[in-house]
Short mmCIF file of C-alpha atoms and ligand atoms in Angstrom, two decimals:
data_model
loop_
_atom_site.label_atom_id
_atom_site.label_comp_id
_atom_site.label_asym_id
_atom_site.label_seq_id
_atom_site.Cartn_x
_atom_site.Cartn_y
_atom_site.Cartn_z
CA MET A 12 19.90 9.58 24.43
CA THR A 13 20.95 6.21 23.00
CA ALA A 14 19.80 4.96 19.64
CA LEU A 15 17.37 2.69 21.47
CA ASP A 16 15.90 5.37 23.70
CA PRO A 17 12.14 4.78 23.52
CA THR A 18 11.53 8.41 24.51
CA ALA A 19 13.02 9.58 21.21
CA ASP A 20 10.13 11.56 19.71
CA ARG A 21 9.54 10.31 16.21
CA ALA A 22 6.76 12.86 15.82
CA GLN A 23 9.44 15.58 15.65
CA ARG A 24 10.05 15.27 11.97
CA PRO A 25 12.12 17.61 9.84
CA PRO A 26 9.93 20.17 8.06
CA ALA A 27 10.99 18.71 4.70
CA VAL A 28 8.55 15.83 5.25
CA GLU A 29 5.66 18.31 4.96
CA ARG A 30 6.79 19.12 1.43
CA ALA A 31 7.48 15.54 0.46
CA GLN A 32 5.84 14.22 -2.71
CA ARG A 33 3.97 11.76 -0.57
CA PRO A 34 4.18 12.42 3.18
CA PRO A 35 3.43 9.40 5.42
CA ALA A 36 -0.17 8.90 6.57
CA GLU A 37 0.48 10.27 10.07
CA VAL A 38 1.63 13.55 8.51
CA ARG A 39 -1.05 13.69 5.78
CA TYR A 40 -3.80 13.03 8.28
CA ALA A 41 -2.21 14.53 11.41
CA ASP A 42 -5.33 16.63 12.15
CA GLU A 43 -7.66 13.66 11.92
CA LEU A 44 -5.43 11.53 14.16
CA ALA A 45 -5.20 14.31 16.74
CA ALA A 46 -8.99 14.83 16.72
CA LEU A 47 -9.65 11.11 17.04
CA ALA A 48 -7.16 10.75 19.91
CA ALA A 49 -8.65 13.76 21.72
CA GLY A 50 -12.19 12.38 21.59
CA ASP A 51 -11.28 8.74 22.15
CA GLY A 52 -12.86 7.50 25.36
CA ASP A 53 -12.83 3.81 24.42
CA PRO A 54 -10.41 1.30 25.92
CA ARG A 55 -7.13 0.88 24.04
CA PRO A 56 -4.91 -2.17 23.86
CA PRO A 57 -1.64 -1.56 25.75
CA GLY A 58 0.81 0.60 23.80
CA TRP A 59 -1.80 1.78 21.25
CA ARG A 60 -2.34 5.44 20.37
CA LEU A 61 -6.01 4.91 19.53
CA SER A 62 -8.74 2.50 20.53
CA LEU A 63 -9.80 -0.12 17.97
CA ARG A 64 -12.99 1.81 17.27
CA ALA A 65 -11.17 5.09 16.66
CA ALA A 66 -8.60 3.33 14.45
CA ARG A 67 -11.46 1.84 12.43
CA ARG A 68 -13.03 5.28 11.96
CA PHE A 69 -9.66 6.66 10.87
CA ILE A 70 -9.36 4.04 8.12
CA LEU A 71 -12.96 3.71 6.96
CA GLY A 72 -13.93 7.34 7.52
CA ASP A 73 -16.64 9.08 9.51
CA PRO A 74 -18.17 11.92 7.48
CA ALA A 75 -20.05 13.34 10.49
CA ALA A 76 -16.73 13.87 12.30
CA GLY A 77 -14.88 15.13 9.20
CA ILE A 78 -12.80 11.95 8.88
CA ARG A 79 -12.16 10.93 5.27
CA ARG A 80 -12.59 7.39 4.00
CA LYS A 81 -9.11 6.22 3.08
CA PHE A 82 -9.59 2.54 2.38
CA VAL A 83 -12.55 1.16 0.49
CA GLY A 84 -13.40 -2.35 1.52
CA ASP A 85 -15.18 -4.69 3.82
CA PRO A 86 -15.35 -3.11 7.32
CA SER A 87 -15.03 -6.56 8.88
CA LEU A 88 -11.58 -6.89 7.26
CA ILE A 89 -10.47 -3.80 9.18
CA ASP A 90 -11.89 -5.18 12.42
CA ARG A 91 -10.10 -8.48 11.94
CA ALA A 92 -6.85 -6.73 11.03
CA LEU A 93 -6.99 -4.51 14.12
CA VAL A 94 -7.83 -7.41 16.40
CA ALA A 95 -4.94 -9.40 14.92
CA LEU A 96 -2.58 -6.55 15.72
CA ALA A 97 -3.72 -6.55 19.32
CA THR A 98 -2.87 -10.27 19.64
CA SER A 99 0.53 -11.86 19.85
CA ARG A 100 0.51 -12.84 16.20
CA GLY A 101 1.54 -10.65 13.29
CA LEU A 102 -0.80 -9.59 10.47
CA MET A 103 -0.17 -10.75 6.91
CA LEU A 104 -2.04 -8.92 4.14
CA VAL A 105 -2.09 -10.89 0.91
CA GLY A 106 -3.75 -10.20 -2.43
CA GLU A 107 -3.41 -9.18 -6.05
CA PRO A 108 -1.03 -6.29 -6.80
CA GLY A 109 -2.55 -2.82 -6.47
CA THR A 110 -5.35 -3.74 -4.06
CA ALA A 111 -4.09 -1.26 -1.42
CA LYS A 112 -2.29 -3.72 0.87
CA SER A 113 0.55 -1.26 1.40
CA LEU A 114 -1.87 1.61 1.89
CA LEU A 115 -3.81 -0.40 4.46
CA SER A 116 -0.67 -1.39 6.33
CA GLU A 117 0.42 2.25 6.39
CA LEU A 118 -2.97 3.38 7.72
CA LEU A 119 -3.02 0.64 10.36
CA ALA A 120 0.48 1.53 11.56
CA ALA A 121 -0.37 5.25 11.65
CA ALA A 122 -3.54 4.57 13.65
CA VAL A 123 -2.01 2.10 16.11
CA SER A 124 1.44 3.65 16.61
CA GLY A 125 1.18 7.16 15.16
CA ASP A 126 4.06 6.19 12.88
CA SER A 127 4.07 4.24 9.63
CA THR A 128 7.72 4.75 8.75
CA LEU A 129 9.25 1.74 10.51
CA THR A 130 9.21 -0.08 7.21
CA ILE A 131 11.32 -2.85 5.76
CA GLN A 132 11.12 -3.17 1.99
CA GLY A 133 11.51 -6.83 1.15
CA GLY A 134 13.46 -7.88 -1.92
CA ALA A 135 15.89 -10.48 -3.17
CA ALA A 136 18.80 -8.51 -1.66
CA THR A 137 17.24 -7.80 1.76
CA THR A 138 19.60 -8.78 4.58
CA GLU A 139 19.09 -9.38 8.30
CA ASP A 140 21.03 -6.14 8.96
CA GLN A 141 18.32 -4.16 7.23
CA ILE A 142 15.67 -5.85 9.35
CA ARG A 143 17.24 -6.09 12.82
CA TYR A 144 20.34 -3.95 13.39
CA SER A 145 23.77 -3.15 12.07
CA TRP A 146 26.83 -1.34 13.43
CA ASN A 147 28.48 2.01 13.00
CA TYR A 148 31.84 0.56 12.03
CA ALA A 149 33.91 3.61 13.05
CA LEU A 150 32.50 3.40 16.61
CA LEU A 151 32.67 -0.38 16.60
CA VAL A 152 36.39 -0.34 15.76
CA ALA A 153 37.10 2.48 18.22
CA ASP A 154 35.08 1.26 21.25
CA GLY A 155 34.06 -2.31 20.50
CA PRO A 156 30.39 -3.39 20.53
CA SER A 157 28.32 -0.97 22.61
CA PRO A 158 24.78 0.42 22.47
CA ARG A 159 26.34 3.61 21.04
CA ALA A 160 27.78 1.72 18.07
CA LEU A 161 24.49 -0.08 17.40
CA VAL A 162 22.45 1.11 14.42
CA PRO A 163 18.92 -0.15 14.96
CA ALA A 164 16.89 -1.18 11.90
CA PRO A 165 13.06 -1.04 11.88
CA LEU A 166 12.47 -4.33 13.75
CA LEU A 167 14.70 -3.39 16.68
CA ARG A 168 13.23 0.12 16.83
CA GLY A 169 9.69 -1.20 16.75
CA MET A 170 10.42 -3.63 19.58
CA ALA A 171 12.28 -1.08 21.72
CA GLU A 172 9.72 1.68 21.14
CA GLY A 173 6.56 -0.48 21.19
CA ARG A 174 5.47 0.35 17.62
CA VAL A 175 4.13 -1.45 14.60
CA VAL A 176 6.73 -2.50 12.04
CA ARG A 177 5.74 -2.87 8.38
CA PHE A 178 7.38 -5.55 6.28
CA GLU A 179 6.54 -4.91 2.63
CA GLU A 180 6.66 -7.73 0.09
CA ILE A 181 8.00 -10.18 2.64
CA THR A 182 7.85 -13.14 0.26
CA ARG A 183 10.40 -11.52 -2.03
CA CYS A 184 13.07 -11.97 0.69
CA PRO A 185 15.19 -15.11 0.93
CA LEU A 186 13.50 -17.64 3.23
CA GLU A 187 16.32 -17.67 5.81
CA VAL A 188 16.06 -13.89 6.08
CA GLN A 189 12.28 -14.07 6.60
CA ASP A 190 12.90 -16.48 9.45
CA CYS A 191 14.70 -13.85 11.53
CA LEU A 192 11.19 -12.73 12.48
CA LEU A 193 10.53 -16.00 14.30
CA SER A 194 11.70 -15.14 17.80
CA PRO A 195 10.60 -11.49 17.69
CA LEU A 196 7.11 -12.73 16.83
CA SER A 197 6.90 -15.73 19.10
CA ASP A 198 9.02 -14.86 22.14
CA ARG A 199 8.85 -11.09 21.58
CA VAL A 200 12.57 -10.83 22.12
CA LEU A 201 15.54 -9.99 19.94
CA ALA A 202 19.02 -11.14 20.90
CA ILE A 203 22.05 -8.92 20.25
CA PRO A 204 24.75 -11.42 21.22
CA GLU A 205 27.57 -8.95 20.57
CA LEU A 206 26.47 -6.72 23.47
CA PRO A 207 27.34 -7.60 27.08
CA GLY A 208 24.91 -8.02 29.98
CA ALA A 209 21.35 -6.75 29.90
CA ASP A 210 21.85 -5.02 26.55
CA ALA A 211 22.12 -8.41 24.85
CA MET A 212 18.35 -8.88 24.92
CA VAL A 213 15.76 -6.45 23.68
CA PHE A 214 12.29 -7.29 24.97
CA ALA A 215 9.43 -5.94 22.89
CA ARG A 216 7.43 -3.20 24.56
CA GLU A 217 3.66 -3.21 24.46
CA GLY A 218 2.40 -1.92 21.11
CA PHE A 219 4.96 -3.79 19.02
CA ASN A 220 3.70 -5.99 16.22
CA VAL A 221 4.42 -6.70 12.56
CA ILE A 222 2.25 -6.11 9.48
CA ALA A 223 3.61 -7.94 6.46
CA THR A 224 2.32 -7.69 2.89
CA ALA A 225 2.71 -10.16 0.07
CA ASN A 226 1.31 -10.11 -3.40
CA THR A 227 0.01 -13.15 -5.15
CA ARG A 228 1.89 -12.52 -8.40
CA ASP A 229 5.32 -12.75 -6.74
CA ARG A 230 6.82 -15.82 -5.16
CA GLY A 231 3.87 -16.91 -3.05
CA VAL A 232 3.37 -17.22 0.65
CA ASN A 233 3.33 -20.98 0.09
CA GLU A 234 7.08 -21.01 0.15
CA MET A 235 7.24 -19.27 3.50
CA SER A 236 8.31 -21.57 6.32
CA ALA A 237 5.46 -23.23 8.16
CA ALA A 238 6.95 -21.94 11.41
CA LEU A 239 6.70 -18.33 10.28
CA LYS A 240 3.27 -18.74 8.66
CA ARG A 241 1.94 -19.96 11.98
CA ARG A 242 2.96 -16.68 13.59
CA PHE A 243 0.81 -14.57 11.31
CA ASN A 244 -2.92 -14.06 10.89
CA PHE A 245 -3.58 -14.00 7.15
CA GLU A 246 -6.08 -11.60 5.62
CA THR A 247 -6.80 -11.35 1.90
CA VAL A 248 -7.40 -7.92 0.39
CA PHE A 249 -9.69 -8.20 -2.65
CA PRO A 250 -10.14 -5.80 -5.57
CA ILE A 251 -13.09 -3.39 -5.21
CA PRO A 252 -16.15 -5.44 -6.26
CA ASP A 253 -18.43 -2.84 -7.84
CA LEU A 254 -17.90 -0.37 -10.65
CA GLY A 255 -19.55 2.60 -8.93
CA THR A 256 -17.32 2.39 -5.83
CA GLU A 257 -14.17 1.92 -7.89
CA LEU A 258 -15.11 4.86 -10.12
CA GLU A 259 -15.71 7.08 -7.10
CA LEU A 260 -12.34 6.13 -5.63
CA VAL A 261 -10.44 6.66 -8.88
CA GLU A 262 -12.12 10.05 -9.33
CA ALA A 263 -11.26 11.18 -5.81
CA GLU A 264 -7.66 9.87 -5.85
CA ALA A 265 -6.85 11.12 -9.35
CA GLY A 266 -8.46 14.49 -8.52
CA GLU A 267 -6.21 14.78 -5.46
CA LEU A 268 -3.07 13.78 -7.40
CA LEU A 269 -3.89 16.30 -10.15
CA ARG A 270 -4.41 19.09 -7.60
CA ARG A 271 -1.04 18.27 -6.06
CA SER A 272 0.51 18.37 -9.56
CA GLY A 273 -0.81 21.91 -10.05
CA VAL A 274 -3.59 20.93 -12.48
CA THR A 275 -6.77 22.92 -11.92
CA ALA A 276 -8.99 21.06 -14.42
CA PRO A 277 -10.65 18.11 -12.61
CA PRO A 278 -10.73 14.73 -14.40
CA ARG A 279 -13.75 14.24 -16.67
CA ARG A 280 -16.29 11.87 -15.21
CA ASP A 281 -17.41 10.40 -18.58
CA LEU A 282 -13.82 9.58 -19.47
CA LEU A 283 -13.13 8.07 -16.06
CA GLU A 284 -16.15 5.85 -16.51
CA VAL A 285 -14.64 4.48 -19.73
CA LEU A 286 -11.25 4.10 -18.05
CA VAL A 287 -12.52 2.22 -14.98
CA THR A 288 -14.84 0.01 -17.06
CA THR A 289 -11.95 -0.81 -19.41
CA PHE A 290 -9.70 -1.71 -16.49
CA ARG A 291 -12.30 -3.91 -14.87
CA GLU A 292 -13.08 -5.75 -18.09
CA LEU A 293 -9.44 -6.31 -19.00
CA ARG A 294 -8.73 -7.43 -15.41
CA THR A 295 -11.54 -9.94 -15.11
CA GLY A 296 -12.07 -11.04 -18.72
CA ILE A 297 -15.80 -10.40 -18.34
CA THR A 298 -17.62 -7.38 -19.75
CA GLU A 299 -19.91 -5.34 -17.50
CA ARG A 300 -22.80 -6.97 -19.39
CA GLY A 301 -21.52 -10.38 -18.38
CA ASP A 302 -19.97 -11.61 -21.67
CA ALA A 303 -16.65 -13.44 -21.67
CA MET A 304 -13.70 -11.70 -23.35
CA GLU A 305 -9.90 -11.85 -23.38
CA ARG A 306 -8.15 -10.64 -20.25
CA LEU A 307 -4.70 -9.12 -20.07
CA SER A 308 -1.80 -10.73 -18.27
CA ALA A 309 -0.66 -7.29 -17.03
CA VAL A 310 -1.89 -6.08 -13.66
CA MET A 311 -4.98 -3.92 -14.23
CA SER A 312 -5.50 -2.84 -10.63
CA THR A 313 -7.31 0.12 -9.13
CA ALA A 314 -3.92 1.60 -8.26
CA GLU A 315 -2.94 1.45 -11.95
CA ALA A 316 -6.28 2.99 -12.95
CA VAL A 317 -5.59 5.91 -10.60
CA SER A 318 -2.17 6.47 -12.12
CA VAL A 319 -3.53 6.33 -15.69
CA ALA A 320 -6.25 8.86 -14.74
CA HIS A 321 -3.51 11.08 -13.27
CA ALA A 322 -1.39 10.78 -16.41
CA VAL A 323 -4.38 11.54 -18.68
CA GLY A 324 -5.08 14.73 -16.69
CA LEU A 325 -1.41 15.75 -16.82
CA ARG A 326 -1.21 15.23 -20.58
CA GLY A 327 -4.34 17.30 -21.22
CA TRP A 328 -3.27 20.10 -18.91
CA PHE A 329 0.41 20.45 -19.62
CA LEU A 330 0.19 19.79 -23.36
CA ARG A 331 -3.02 21.69 -24.20
CA GLY A 332 -4.28 23.52 -21.10
CA GLU A 333 -7.45 21.39 -20.69
CA SER A 334 -8.54 18.16 -19.01
CA GLY A 335 -7.41 15.02 -20.81
CA ASP A 336 -9.49 13.45 -23.58
CA ALA A 337 -10.05 10.03 -25.14
CA ALA A 338 -6.86 10.25 -27.22
CA ASP A 339 -4.82 10.90 -24.04
CA LEU A 340 -6.48 7.88 -22.47
CA VAL A 341 -5.52 5.55 -25.32
CA ALA A 342 -1.96 6.93 -25.35
CA CYS A 343 -1.60 6.36 -21.58
CA LEU A 344 -3.20 2.91 -21.68
CA ALA A 345 -0.45 1.45 -23.83
CA GLY A 346 2.25 2.11 -21.21
CA THR A 347 0.24 0.68 -18.31
CA ALA A 348 -1.77 -2.08 -19.82
CA ALA A 349 0.52 -3.45 -22.46
CA LYS A 350 3.94 -2.47 -21.06
CA ASP A 351 6.48 -4.47 -23.06
CA ASP A 352 4.24 -7.47 -23.71
CA ALA A 353 3.41 -7.79 -27.42
CA GLU A 354 0.60 -10.28 -26.67
CA ASP A 355 -1.07 -7.85 -24.29
CA LEU A 356 -0.73 -5.04 -26.82
CA ALA A 357 -2.49 -7.20 -29.39
CA ARG A 358 -5.23 -8.05 -26.87
CA LEU A 359 -5.65 -4.38 -26.03
CA ARG A 360 -5.92 -3.56 -29.72
CA ARG A 361 -8.60 -6.21 -30.20
CA TYR A 362 -10.46 -4.85 -27.17
CA LEU A 363 -10.48 -1.33 -28.64
CA GLU A 364 -11.51 -2.68 -32.05
CA GLN A 365 -14.12 -5.21 -31.06
CA GLN A 366 -15.50 -4.39 -27.61
CA VAL A 367 -15.28 -0.61 -27.50
CA SER A 368 -16.93 -0.24 -30.90
CA ARG A 369 -20.09 -1.92 -29.55
CA ARG A 370 -20.61 0.53 -26.72
CA SER A 371 -22.89 3.51 -27.00
CA GLY A 372 -21.89 6.98 -25.84
CA ALA A 373 -19.67 9.73 -27.21
CA GLN A 374 -16.69 8.84 -24.99
CA TRP A 375 -16.63 5.21 -26.11
CA ARG A 376 -16.78 6.34 -29.72
CA ALA A 377 -13.94 8.80 -29.14
CA VAL A 378 -11.80 6.04 -27.58
CA HIS A 379 -12.57 3.77 -30.53
CA ASP A 380 -11.58 6.56 -32.96
CA ALA A 381 -8.27 7.06 -31.11
CA ARG A 382 -7.28 3.36 -31.28
CA HIS A 383 -4.60 4.07 -33.92
CA LEU A 384 -2.61 5.82 -31.15
CA LEU A 385 -1.61 2.45 -29.72
CA PRO A 386 2.00 1.90 -30.71
CA GLY A 387 3.05 -0.80 -33.18
N1 ATP B 12 -9.67 -0.66 -1.71
C1 ATP B 12 -8.97 0.46 -1.92
N2 ATP B 12 -9.12 1.52 -1.08
C2 ATP B 12 -8.40 2.64 -1.27
N3 ATP B 12 -7.53 2.82 -2.26
C3 ATP B 12 -7.33 1.82 -3.13
C4 ATP B 12 -8.04 0.59 -2.99
N4 ATP B 12 -7.64 -0.26 -3.97
C5 ATP B 12 -6.71 0.41 -4.68
N5 ATP B 12 -6.53 1.65 -4.20
C6 ATP B 12 -5.61 2.61 -4.82
O1 ATP B 12 -4.37 1.93 -4.88
C7 ATP B 12 -3.37 2.68 -4.20
C8 ATP B 12 -2.58 1.81 -3.25
O2 ATP B 12 -1.99 0.78 -3.85
P1 ATP B 12 -0.93 -0.07 -2.98
O3 ATP B 12 0.41 0.28 -3.47
O4 ATP B 12 -1.21 0.10 -1.51
O5 ATP B 12 -1.36 -1.51 -3.43
P2 ATP B 12 -0.63 -2.87 -3.05
O6 ATP B 12 -1.75 -3.84 -2.85
O7 ATP B 12 0.33 -2.69 -1.95
O8 ATP B 12 0.12 -3.21 -4.40
P3 ATP B 12 1.45 -4.11 -4.62
O9 ATP B 12 1.04 -5.53 -4.38
O10 ATP B 12 1.80 -3.84 -6.04
O11 ATP B 12 2.46 -3.62 -3.64
C9 ATP B 12 -4.10 3.68 -3.36
O12 ATP B 12 -3.33 4.84 -3.21
C10 ATP B 12 -5.38 3.90 -4.09
O13 ATP B 12 -5.18 4.90 -5.05
MG1 MG B 13 2.42 -2.91 -1.86
#
């Protein structure tokens, strides 16, 4: 079996993945994917594991069939994303940090290809080798360039195996490196000029496509070459618009994280309400009642709210054997919301002093009373 053998079964994973801190979506939701595939009578695009309709149910959930909702958002976004993946253009998910772009790209890849691990993590030091292929230098020196000496990177694997490749934070890569996607996306071919004969061209199998993500706080997609932009369908992922939905999501996600951390006390709903409201107000600069207020420059995303709720639960449980309280919340907020920014810390302090004191309810009062726990 060569490194490029498309029959290589990527589903045969080492058992360690089952015990991973965060197994990939196709492992976490293996039962759901199997059930959806078994009952899927709808037409599928060539090379896809599921039909578009089954993939949509996998992502948005179907309570009647026991399928959990994994992404909260506009269903039409999912439809457009799936259709884009069935075309000959890639899919670019853009948006604020922490709006679940990476999660969505993982779920899409798991639904379409049964595998979300063909992932390139973009960064300032990303090279073409990490995207396309590199060489096993011992074999290269011994035998010269041959398919045996080739070490395929995610793009080559995705093309050879007909699977979706994820390119995270693509705009953080140097522009010339981003451009190595041009011919794989437009001509669906990757040249390996070092190899002789037919091996010098890898033609993408059906099912191959690319999902890229880019966040609006990093170097923007504006700098991306026009040639590459043209080869992607852009979709913007927005923060969750309403408080109730965001609260429900944070409660479910934090509850799951706490269970996995061995905490048996579920997060307290009244405290989560304060947490999610605080995040939303500091994110938007508008109170839930509609008054203008200062916003923070730090990212106050849903993803950050989930991790603060997790940390609050951990503090309460491992320090005192109970679910976290308002003092834990204030202590955890400083690290997420203010980080190392003195201005943000001052804004957060003013928020706790001025806004929180006006709210009614025992939890708001308790948060106000714990404001001295902010450092500095
Ligand atoms: N609309 C949403 N649906 C489901 N989960 C969400 C949503 N928004 C935020 N989350 C939470 O955020 C987490 C995913 O964040 P993710 O890392 O995918 O965001 P991101 O947009 O890729 O952020 P970044 O730009 O920083 O890479 C999820 O695990 C979930 O807890
Ligand atoms: Mg991401």
